[in-house]
């Protein structure tokens, strides 16, 4: 049928097209049917919503459909029932536990990106991967398909290094030190980062406190070819666009299939042209990977996948049993990271991990002899060279290179928890720390978060401060206080943990 476009000021989140009830009956269309909208040479797919918002002869287009193509008000388009995509048959195949061929995976990913698959079908695909898994052939095919359906970056400065943490540890601002250290040594490291999904601050959330993070690929290419590094938000780019769509299904279902996680991470490294990739797998209680055996198995998968993609991959299994540094939340972490870069000093856990990871990259890139990378990384940090490089990054990304950490505003509504008894800190609950910081408003409220005063193993006296909650509003502070009182984020015990009598 032919119809005139009516632009509706609604965001459906599911690429909806709105059709009048009488028109739908004539065209034999039902709610949620997939239709093609043809406008000249451009074809866009959408799900049918039957609505009185549009009259006969009109088709309503939601704001999310406009992101796929800039339709004009009143423009005449052709609306055609699309039928069930072939990729649905391949999803059913994986639901039955069968192996998918390369061409079948490519078809599924292309249909996800083109929005030919609806949310329920994408959720079915993600669920099938959680239940039945993927072998390495399938993961490699999935990774390349995800990368090649988006934009690819070609940077002239070689070799190109990259580092990625699979996350889970609160306060993980490590890469804000790693990137300038590596770039100061003359290597190229275009770092794309995510915003927080379930944490209190992604790297992009922290960097955004003192610099812009949303850039086009052309702008990134210019910055990196000029200074050798950047720290930008990957979500502003069209890198592996299927990943952003499948993440929504993962989040809704609270699942994270291993094969899809591998493809998600490595597709973006592949699209960025990374040749040497270091994967950080934090391991410990309360993070994504809780045991060293699990971490080793995952490491082998990353290394094997890298070989198939033509990338050299190494993995660092790192301690993830408690927060890194003393701060959690965007502005607090920005203060701590910038202070460490300026002075060359900081919390042991932050400096140790940052120089350890940077050292591995320096050895991978051939600028440090084997076994000497960490020493070289520490020298670059302590000499001020990393801070000078960071100032270049901040300036190129539209921030103030003369920023002073103490000038970064943090939440002024505060509450400090103190030790209820004397003893030793025997555990810090990562998940509880993250949840308290989020309850306080992080990462949306940049100044919200936690300042920690103790680490596992330290001796405390009754009344000693344990941590301070920062919030930007009293309501958020109260919410975080209530949660913290329930959660016991920091456990204090005496040296005698338990007494068992003679039974």
Short mmCIF file of C-alpha atoms in Angstrom, two decimals:
data_model
loop_
_atom_site.label_atom_id
_atom_site.label_comp_id
_atom_site.label_asym_id
_atom_site.label_seq_id
_atom_site.Cartn_x
_atom_site.Cartn_y
_atom_site.Cartn_z
CA UNK A 1 0.00 0.00 0.00
CA UNK A 2 1.02 3.62 -0.57
CA UNK A 3 0.90 5.97 2.41
CA UNK A 4 1.93 9.46 3.47
CA UNK A 5 4.46 9.71 6.29
CA UNK A 6 3.28 11.26 9.55
CA UNK A 7 6.14 11.84 12.01
CA UNK A 8 5.04 11.04 15.57
CA UNK A 9 6.84 12.51 18.55
CA UNK A 10 7.12 9.16 20.32
CA UNK A 11 10.08 6.89 21.00
CA UNK A 12 8.80 3.31 20.96
CA UNK A 13 12.11 1.56 21.60
CA UNK A 14 11.02 -1.17 19.17
CA UNK A 15 11.09 0.60 15.77
CA UNK A 16 7.31 0.90 15.48
CA UNK A 17 5.26 2.06 12.52
CA UNK A 18 1.68 3.15 13.22
CA UNK A 19 -1.16 2.17 10.87
CA UNK A 20 -4.86 3.03 10.99
CA UNK A 21 -7.17 0.09 11.84
CA UNK A 22 -9.08 0.21 8.53
CA UNK A 23 -5.87 0.36 6.51
CA UNK A 24 -4.48 -2.59 8.50
CA UNK A 25 -7.58 -4.67 7.74
CA UNK A 26 -7.34 -3.90 4.01
CA UNK A 27 -3.64 -4.82 3.95
CA UNK A 28 -4.24 -7.87 6.23
CA UNK A 29 -1.70 -6.56 8.75
CA UNK A 30 -1.73 -7.49 12.45
CA UNK A 31 -0.03 -5.99 15.52
CA UNK A 32 3.71 -6.73 15.62
CA UNK A 33 3.79 -7.84 11.96
CA UNK A 34 7.04 -6.87 10.26
CA UNK A 35 6.70 -4.44 7.35
CA UNK A 36 9.08 -2.89 4.84
CA UNK A 37 8.87 0.84 4.24
CA UNK A 38 10.33 1.64 0.83
CA UNK A 39 11.35 5.23 0.12
CA UNK A 40 13.22 5.44 -3.15
CA UNK A 41 16.29 3.21 -2.85
CA UNK A 42 16.09 3.09 0.96
CA UNK A 43 14.29 0.25 2.76
CA UNK A 44 13.50 0.40 6.49
CA UNK A 45 11.84 -2.30 8.61
CA UNK A 46 9.40 -1.75 11.46
CA UNK A 47 6.83 -3.49 13.66
CA UNK A 48 3.16 -2.68 13.13
CA UNK A 49 1.19 -0.82 15.80
CA UNK A 50 -2.51 -0.34 15.01
CA UNK A 51 -3.44 3.13 16.22
CA UNK A 52 -5.92 6.00 15.95
CA UNK A 53 -2.98 8.43 15.95
CA UNK A 54 -2.94 8.16 12.16
CA UNK A 55 -5.71 8.44 9.61
CA UNK A 56 -6.40 6.42 6.49
CA UNK A 57 -3.70 6.85 3.87
CA UNK A 58 -1.10 7.70 6.52
CA UNK A 59 1.72 5.78 8.20
CA UNK A 60 3.04 7.00 11.54
CA UNK A 61 6.80 6.85 12.03
CA UNK A 62 8.31 6.84 15.54
CA UNK A 63 11.47 8.73 16.48
CA UNK A 64 13.54 5.53 16.63
CA UNK A 65 12.59 4.67 13.02
CA UNK A 66 13.74 8.18 12.04
CA UNK A 67 17.20 7.24 13.34
CA UNK A 68 17.35 4.63 10.55
CA UNK A 69 16.20 7.03 7.80
CA UNK A 70 15.25 10.71 7.74
CA UNK A 71 11.68 10.54 6.42
CA UNK A 72 9.96 13.83 5.59
CA UNK A 73 6.48 14.80 6.81
CA UNK A 74 3.98 13.99 4.05
CA UNK A 75 6.48 11.96 1.98
CA UNK A 76 4.83 9.13 0.02
CA UNK A 77 6.22 5.68 0.76
CA UNK A 78 5.35 2.09 -0.09
CA UNK A 79 4.47 -0.24 2.80
CA UNK A 80 4.89 -3.97 2.15
CA UNK A 81 4.41 -6.94 4.52
CA UNK A 82 7.86 -8.42 5.05
CA UNK A 83 7.14 -11.96 6.19
CA UNK A 84 9.32 -13.96 8.56
CA UNK A 85 13.05 -13.47 7.89
CA UNK A 86 15.13 -16.54 7.05
CA UNK A 87 17.26 -15.78 10.10
CA UNK A 88 14.40 -16.85 12.39
CA UNK A 89 14.89 -20.42 11.10
CA UNK A 90 18.58 -20.21 12.06
CA UNK A 91 17.68 -18.95 15.56
CA UNK A 92 15.39 -21.98 15.98
CA UNK A 93 18.28 -24.17 14.86
CA UNK A 94 20.46 -22.80 17.67
CA UNK A 95 17.54 -23.16 20.12
CA UNK A 96 17.61 -26.87 19.24
CA UNK A 97 21.30 -27.03 20.14
CA UNK A 98 22.65 -27.27 16.57
CA UNK A 99 25.84 -25.65 15.29
CA UNK A 100 25.37 -22.59 13.06
CA UNK A 101 27.27 -22.12 9.81
CA UNK A 102 29.18 -18.89 9.10
CA UNK A 103 26.60 -17.70 6.54
CA UNK A 104 23.75 -18.34 9.00
CA UNK A 105 25.44 -16.27 11.71
CA UNK A 106 26.11 -13.47 9.19
CA UNK A 107 22.43 -13.47 8.20
CA UNK A 108 21.25 -13.25 11.83
CA UNK A 109 23.60 -10.33 12.60
CA UNK A 110 22.70 -8.45 9.41
CA UNK A 111 19.00 -8.85 10.19
CA UNK A 112 19.55 -7.60 13.77
CA UNK A 113 21.31 -4.48 12.47
CA UNK A 114 18.70 -3.90 9.73
CA UNK A 115 15.95 -4.29 12.39
CA UNK A 116 14.37 -7.16 10.45
CA UNK A 117 14.36 -9.11 13.71
CA UNK A 118 12.02 -7.94 16.45
CA UNK A 119 12.92 -7.74 20.14
CA UNK A 120 11.33 -11.11 20.97
CA UNK A 121 13.34 -12.84 18.23
CA UNK A 122 16.57 -11.16 19.36
CA UNK A 123 15.83 -12.22 22.96
CA UNK A 124 15.28 -15.79 21.72
CA UNK A 125 18.66 -15.71 19.98
CA UNK A 126 20.46 -14.40 23.08
CA UNK A 127 18.71 -17.00 25.28
CA UNK A 128 19.67 -19.81 22.89
CA UNK A 129 23.34 -18.76 23.23
CA UNK A 130 23.05 -18.76 27.04
CA UNK A 131 21.56 -22.27 27.07
CA UNK A 132 23.38 -24.00 24.20
CA UNK A 133 26.57 -21.96 23.86
CA UNK A 134 28.82 -21.42 20.85
CA UNK A 135 31.98 -23.23 19.76
CA UNK A 136 35.06 -21.28 18.68
CA UNK A 137 34.16 -21.47 14.95
CA UNK A 138 30.80 -19.86 15.74
CA UNK A 139 32.34 -17.23 18.05
CA UNK A 140 34.89 -16.20 15.39
CA UNK A 141 32.16 -15.94 12.73
CA UNK A 142 29.96 -13.96 15.13
CA UNK A 143 32.82 -11.57 16.01
CA UNK A 144 33.68 -10.79 12.38
CA UNK A 145 29.99 -10.42 11.38
CA UNK A 146 29.40 -7.99 14.28
CA UNK A 147 32.45 -5.91 13.30
CA UNK A 148 31.82 -5.86 9.54
CA UNK A 149 28.17 -4.76 9.82
CA UNK A 150 29.44 -1.51 11.40
CA UNK A 151 32.16 1.05 10.73
CA UNK A 152 35.85 0.12 10.78
CA UNK A 153 38.71 2.42 11.80
CA UNK A 154 41.96 2.57 9.82
CA UNK A 155 44.74 4.39 11.69
CA UNK A 156 48.10 4.95 10.01
CA UNK A 157 50.15 4.86 13.26
CA UNK A 158 51.23 1.29 13.99
CA UNK A 159 51.38 -0.88 16.05
CA UNK A 160 47.91 -0.39 17.54
CA UNK A 161 47.55 -1.51 21.16
CA UNK A 162 44.36 -2.01 23.15
CA UNK A 163 43.35 -2.98 26.67
CA UNK A 164 39.98 -4.12 27.99
CA UNK A 165 38.77 -5.11 31.44
CA UNK A 166 35.79 -7.42 31.61
CA UNK A 167 34.80 -5.48 34.73
CA UNK A 168 33.04 -6.22 37.97
CA UNK A 169 35.43 -4.44 40.36
CA UNK A 170 34.26 -1.12 41.86
CA UNK A 171 36.61 1.82 41.37
CA UNK A 172 38.35 0.35 38.32
CA UNK A 173 39.77 3.60 36.92
CA UNK A 174 43.00 1.77 35.98
CA UNK A 175 42.87 2.40 32.22
CA UNK A 176 42.87 6.17 32.78
CA UNK A 177 46.50 5.63 33.88
CA UNK A 178 47.35 2.80 31.46
CA UNK A 179 46.45 4.70 28.25
CA UNK A 180 48.70 7.77 28.80
CA UNK A 181 51.58 5.60 30.10
CA UNK A 182 51.50 3.43 26.95
CA UNK A 183 51.08 6.43 24.61
CA UNK A 184 53.94 8.29 26.35
CA UNK A 185 56.19 5.35 25.41
CA UNK A 186 55.41 5.98 21.73
CA UNK A 187 52.80 3.28 21.15
CA UNK A 188 49.36 3.92 19.65
CA UNK A 189 46.33 3.15 21.85
CA UNK A 190 42.88 4.32 20.68
CA UNK A 191 40.76 3.35 23.70
CA UNK A 192 37.01 3.05 23.34
CA UNK A 193 35.14 2.46 26.57
CA UNK A 194 31.60 1.83 27.68
CA UNK A 195 29.38 3.66 30.10
CA UNK A 196 28.30 1.82 33.23
CA UNK A 197 25.71 -0.90 32.71
CA UNK A 198 25.55 -2.40 36.20
CA UNK A 199 28.59 -0.68 37.78
CA UNK A 200 28.85 2.75 39.44
CA UNK A 201 31.12 4.19 36.72
CA UNK A 202 32.38 3.01 33.35
CA UNK A 203 35.66 4.45 32.07
CA UNK A 204 33.70 6.72 29.70
CA UNK A 205 31.66 8.07 32.65
CA UNK A 206 34.86 8.96 34.52
CA UNK A 207 36.65 10.57 31.54
CA UNK A 208 33.52 12.59 30.74
CA UNK A 209 34.03 14.45 34.03
CA UNK A 210 37.06 16.27 32.57
CA UNK A 211 36.85 15.82 28.75
CA UNK A 212 34.43 15.15 25.91
CA UNK A 213 33.97 11.47 25.05
CA UNK A 214 31.57 11.50 22.06
CA UNK A 215 33.42 11.73 18.73
CA UNK A 216 33.00 10.54 15.15
CA UNK A 217 35.42 7.99 13.67
CA UNK A 218 37.04 10.73 11.57
CA UNK A 219 37.62 12.85 14.70
CA UNK A 220 39.12 9.85 16.53
CA UNK A 221 41.42 9.15 13.59
CA UNK A 222 42.62 12.78 13.64
CA UNK A 223 43.22 12.78 17.41
CA UNK A 224 45.02 9.43 17.48
CA UNK A 225 47.21 10.13 14.47
CA UNK A 226 48.23 13.41 16.13
CA UNK A 227 48.92 12.31 19.73
CA UNK A 228 48.79 8.49 19.67
CA UNK A 229 45.85 7.99 22.03
CA UNK A 230 42.26 8.77 22.92
CA UNK A 231 39.72 7.74 25.56
CA UNK A 232 36.26 7.89 24.02
CA UNK A 233 32.79 6.43 24.43
CA UNK A 234 32.27 3.50 22.05
CA UNK A 235 28.49 3.98 22.10
CA UNK A 236 28.80 7.23 20.09
CA UNK A 237 30.29 5.23 17.19
CA UNK A 238 28.76 2.76 14.78
CA UNK A 239 31.17 0.04 15.94
CA UNK A 240 29.64 -3.46 15.99
CA UNK A 241 26.08 -2.01 16.12
CA UNK A 242 24.51 -5.44 16.71
CA UNK A 243 26.26 -5.48 20.09
CA UNK A 244 24.31 -2.46 21.38
CA UNK A 245 21.06 -4.19 20.36
CA UNK A 246 21.85 -7.59 21.90
CA UNK A 247 23.04 -5.92 25.14
CA UNK A 248 19.48 -4.62 25.69
CA UNK A 249 18.19 -8.20 25.58
CA UNK A 250 20.99 -9.40 27.89
CA UNK A 251 20.22 -6.64 30.38
CA UNK A 252 16.47 -7.38 30.35
CA UNK A 253 17.10 -11.10 30.90
CA UNK A 254 20.06 -10.61 33.31
CA UNK A 255 22.21 -13.01 31.28
CA UNK A 256 25.63 -12.67 29.64
CA UNK A 257 26.38 -15.66 27.35
CA UNK A 258 30.14 -16.31 27.26
CA UNK A 259 30.33 -16.62 23.47
CA UNK A 260 28.44 -13.37 22.98
CA UNK A 261 30.63 -11.60 25.58
CA UNK A 262 33.78 -12.70 23.72
CA UNK A 263 32.34 -11.56 20.38
CA UNK A 264 31.11 -8.27 21.89
CA UNK A 265 34.55 -7.33 23.23
CA UNK A 266 36.68 -8.60 20.35
CA UNK A 267 34.43 -7.27 17.55
CA UNK A 268 35.07 -3.73 18.77
CA UNK A 269 38.82 -4.36 18.99
CA UNK A 270 38.71 -5.81 15.46
CA UNK A 271 36.75 -2.78 14.19
CA UNK A 272 39.29 -0.40 15.80
CA UNK A 273 42.13 -2.16 13.96
CA UNK A 274 43.79 -3.29 17.22
CA UNK A 275 46.79 -5.57 16.59
CA UNK A 276 47.88 -6.25 20.19
CA UNK A 277 45.13 -6.70 22.77
CA UNK A 278 45.48 -7.13 26.53
CA UNK A 279 42.43 -8.50 28.35
CA UNK A 280 42.16 -7.87 32.09
CA UNK A 281 40.11 -10.52 33.92
CA UNK A 282 39.53 -9.42 37.54
CA UNK A 283 39.00 -12.52 39.66
CA UNK A 284 37.58 -12.85 43.15
CA UNK A 285 34.44 -12.89 45.23
CA UNK A 286 31.70 -10.56 44.01
CA UNK A 287 33.00 -10.06 40.44
CA UNK A 288 32.03 -11.69 37.13
CA UNK A 289 34.75 -14.37 37.33
CA UNK A 290 35.09 -15.74 40.85
CA UNK A 291 37.80 -18.43 40.51
CA UNK A 292 41.24 -18.60 38.88
CA UNK A 293 40.24 -21.80 37.02
CA UNK A 294 37.30 -19.97 35.41
CA UNK A 295 39.60 -17.06 34.55
CA UNK A 296 42.16 -19.38 32.90
CA UNK A 297 39.47 -21.06 30.78
CA UNK A 298 38.17 -17.66 29.66
CA UNK A 299 41.75 -16.50 28.95
CA UNK A 300 42.32 -19.46 26.62
CA UNK A 301 39.15 -18.54 24.71
CA UNK A 302 40.29 -14.92 24.26
CA UNK A 303 43.72 -16.01 23.03
CA UNK A 304 42.30 -18.56 20.59
CA UNK A 305 39.75 -16.06 19.27
CA UNK A 306 42.52 -13.51 18.77
CA UNK A 307 44.51 -16.00 16.67
CA UNK A 308 41.50 -16.52 14.40
CA UNK A 309 41.08 -12.76 13.99
CA UNK A 310 44.77 -12.14 13.30
CA UNK A 311 45.27 -10.34 16.63
CA UNK A 312 47.92 -11.06 19.26
CA UNK A 313 46.11 -11.40 22.59
CA UNK A 314 47.48 -11.71 26.10
CA UNK A 315 45.45 -11.98 29.28
CA UNK A 316 46.16 -10.66 32.78
CA UNK A 317 44.28 -12.38 35.59
CA UNK A 318 44.11 -9.68 38.27
CA UNK A 319 43.01 -9.54 41.90
CA UNK A 320 39.39 -8.46 42.07
CA UNK A 321 38.47 -9.24 45.66
CA UNK A 322 37.98 -5.61 46.74
CA UNK A 323 37.65 -2.12 45.16
CA UNK A 324 40.62 -0.56 43.36
CA UNK A 325 41.90 2.60 44.98
CA UNK A 326 39.82 4.52 47.51
CA UNK A 327 37.01 5.95 45.36
CA UNK A 328 33.90 4.72 43.53
CA UNK A 329 31.80 7.00 41.29
CA UNK A 330 32.66 9.20 38.26
CA UNK A 331 33.91 12.48 39.80
CA UNK A 332 35.57 10.82 42.81
CA UNK A 333 37.39 8.37 40.54
CA UNK A 334 38.38 11.19 38.15
CA UNK A 335 39.98 13.05 41.08
CA UNK A 336 41.90 9.97 42.19
CA UNK A 337 43.11 9.00 38.69
CA UNK A 338 44.22 12.52 37.72
CA UNK A 339 45.96 13.00 41.08
CA UNK A 340 47.90 9.74 40.55
CA UNK A 341 48.96 10.89 37.06
CA UNK A 342 49.98 14.36 38.32
CA UNK A 343 52.01 13.16 41.29
CA UNK A 344 53.08 9.69 40.16
CA UNK A 345 51.73 8.41 43.48
CA UNK A 346 48.43 6.98 44.67
CA UNK A 347 46.74 4.01 46.34
CA UNK A 348 48.88 0.88 46.07
CA UNK A 349 46.16 -1.16 44.37
CA UNK A 350 45.68 1.47 41.63
CA UNK A 351 49.38 2.10 40.93
CA UNK A 352 50.26 -1.60 41.11
CA UNK A 353 47.53 -2.68 38.70
CA UNK A 354 47.98 0.25 36.27
CA UNK A 355 51.76 -0.17 35.97
CA UNK A 356 51.37 -3.97 35.78
CA UNK A 357 48.95 -3.79 32.85
CA UNK A 358 50.81 -0.95 31.12
CA UNK A 359 54.05 -2.91 31.52
CA UNK A 360 52.59 -5.93 29.72
CA UNK A 361 51.48 -3.66 26.84
CA UNK A 362 54.95 -2.05 26.64
CA UNK A 363 56.50 -5.53 26.32
CA UNK A 364 53.87 -6.64 23.77
CA UNK A 365 54.57 -3.50 21.72
CA UNK A 366 58.33 -4.13 21.76
CA UNK A 367 59.38 -0.93 23.56
CA UNK A 368 60.34 -2.68 26.81
CA UNK A 369 62.49 -5.83 27.18
CA UNK A 370 60.80 -8.94 28.58
CA UNK A 371 60.30 -8.59 32.33
CA UNK A 372 61.12 -4.86 32.35
CA UNK A 373 57.74 -3.44 31.27
CA UNK A 374 56.38 -2.72 34.73
CA UNK A 375 59.57 -0.91 35.80
CA UNK A 376 59.44 1.20 32.62
CA UNK A 377 55.72 1.94 33.17
CA UNK A 378 56.41 3.11 36.72
CA UNK A 379 59.26 5.36 35.51
CA UNK A 380 56.97 6.94 32.87
CA UNK A 381 54.33 7.55 35.56
CA UNK A 382 56.72 8.92 38.20
CA UNK A 383 58.65 11.13 35.72
CA UNK A 384 55.49 13.06 34.77
CA UNK A 385 55.57 11.90 31.12
CA UNK A 386 52.23 10.09 31.53
CA UNK A 387 50.67 13.29 32.96
CA UNK A 388 52.01 15.35 30.03
CA UNK A 389 50.46 12.84 27.60
CA UNK A 390 47.20 12.91 29.57
CA UNK A 391 47.10 16.71 29.24
CA UNK A 392 47.42 16.31 25.46
CA UNK A 393 44.52 13.82 25.46
CA UNK A 394 42.35 16.12 27.59
CA UNK A 395 43.08 19.11 25.33
CA UNK A 396 42.40 17.21 22.09
CA UNK A 397 39.13 15.95 23.60
CA UNK A 398 37.92 19.45 24.43
CA UNK A 399 38.77 19.59 28.14
CA UNK A 400 40.97 21.89 30.21
CA UNK A 401 44.54 20.46 30.30
CA UNK A 402 45.32 22.59 33.37
CA UNK A 403 42.56 20.99 35.43
CA UNK A 404 43.28 20.47 39.12
CA UNK A 405 41.80 17.28 40.65
CA UNK A 406 40.59 19.08 43.79
CA UNK A 407 38.54 21.48 41.61
CA UNK A 408 36.38 18.65 40.24
CA UNK A 409 33.02 19.01 42.02
CA UNK A 410 31.81 16.05 44.07
CA UNK A 411 28.50 15.46 45.86
CA UNK A 412 28.29 17.75 48.90
CA UNK A 413 25.61 15.73 50.71
CA UNK A 414 27.67 13.25 52.75
CA UNK A 415 27.39 10.63 55.47
CA UNK A 416 30.30 8.70 57.02
CA UNK A 417 29.98 5.15 58.36
CA UNK A 418 32.29 4.23 61.23
CA UNK A 419 33.54 0.93 62.65
CA UNK A 420 30.95 -0.48 65.10
CA UNK A 421 33.69 -2.43 66.89
CA UNK A 422 37.47 -2.84 66.97
CA UNK A 423 39.04 -5.62 64.90
CA UNK A 424 40.27 -6.38 61.40
CA UNK A 425 38.63 -5.75 58.04
CA UNK A 426 38.01 -9.31 56.84
CA UNK A 427 35.92 -8.61 53.73
CA UNK A 428 34.69 -5.82 51.47
CA UNK A 429 31.61 -6.73 49.43
CA UNK A 430 32.12 -5.51 45.85
CA UNK A 431 28.46 -5.85 44.91
CA UNK A 432 27.28 -3.97 48.00
CA UNK A 433 29.78 -1.13 47.42
CA UNK A 434 28.55 -0.77 43.81
CA UNK A 435 24.90 -0.89 44.88
CA UNK A 436 25.41 1.83 47.54
CA UNK A 437 27.16 4.11 45.02
CA UNK A 438 24.34 3.58 42.52
CA UNK A 439 21.73 4.23 45.22
CA UNK A 440 23.53 7.54 45.88
CA UNK A 441 23.01 8.48 42.21
CA UNK A 442 26.10 7.21 40.36
CA UNK A 443 26.81 7.17 37.46
CA UNK A 444 24.07 9.61 36.30
CA UNK A 445 24.92 12.03 39.11
CA UNK A 446 28.63 12.50 38.41
CA UNK A 447 29.43 13.67 41.96
CA UNK A 448 27.80 10.67 43.65
CA UNK A 449 29.72 7.69 44.98
CA UNK A 450 31.86 6.44 47.87
CA UNK A 451 35.19 7.30 49.44
CA UNK A 452 36.75 4.27 51.15
CA UNK A 453 39.20 4.58 54.05
CA UNK A 454 40.08 0.92 54.70
CA UNK A 455 41.25 -2.20 52.88
CA UNK A 456 40.98 -5.91 53.67
CA UNK A 457 43.44 -6.92 56.42
CA UNK A 458 43.71 -3.49 58.04
CA UNK A 459 43.21 -3.05 61.78
CA UNK A 460 40.49 -0.60 62.88
CA UNK A 461 39.32 0.77 66.20
CA UNK A 462 35.70 1.33 67.19
CA UNK A 463 34.60 4.68 65.74
CA UNK A 464 37.22 4.79 62.95
CA UNK A 465 35.75 6.02 59.63
CA UNK A 466 35.15 3.19 57.11
CA UNK A 467 33.63 5.02 54.15
CA UNK A 468 31.80 8.23 53.20
CA UNK A 469 28.81 8.32 50.87
CA UNK A 470 28.63 11.35 48.55
CA UNK A 471 25.35 12.37 46.90
CA UNK A 472 24.02 15.40 45.05
CA UNK A 473 20.63 15.34 46.80
CA UNK A 474 19.43 14.58 50.33
CA UNK A 475 16.87 12.08 48.98
CA UNK A 476 19.56 10.06 47.18
CA UNK A 477 21.81 10.20 50.25
CA UNK A 478 19.03 8.88 52.49
CA UNK A 479 18.38 6.06 50.00
CA UNK A 480 22.06 5.07 50.00
CA UNK A 481 22.29 5.21 53.82
CA UNK A 482 19.30 2.86 54.19
CA UNK A 483 20.83 0.42 51.69
CA UNK A 484 24.28 0.56 53.35
CA UNK A 485 22.80 -0.20 56.78
CA UNK A 486 21.13 -3.31 55.36
CA UNK A 487 24.04 -4.56 53.24
CA UNK A 488 27.11 -4.75 55.58
CA UNK A 489 29.56 -3.72 52.80
CA UNK A 490 32.60 -3.90 55.12
CA UNK A 491 32.96 -6.76 57.60
CA UNK A 492 35.01 -6.30 60.77
CA UNK A 493 35.91 -9.27 62.95
CA UNK A 494 38.34 -10.12 65.70
CA UNK A 495 41.20 -12.57 65.18
CA UNK A 496 39.02 -15.31 66.70
CA UNK A 497 36.37 -15.78 64.01
CA UNK A 498 34.33 -18.54 65.67
CA UNK A 499 34.25 -20.59 68.85
CA UNK A 500 33.03 -24.19 68.75
CA UNK A 501 32.55 -26.06 72.01
CA UNK A 502 33.07 -29.74 72.92
CA UNK A 503 29.85 -31.46 71.87
#
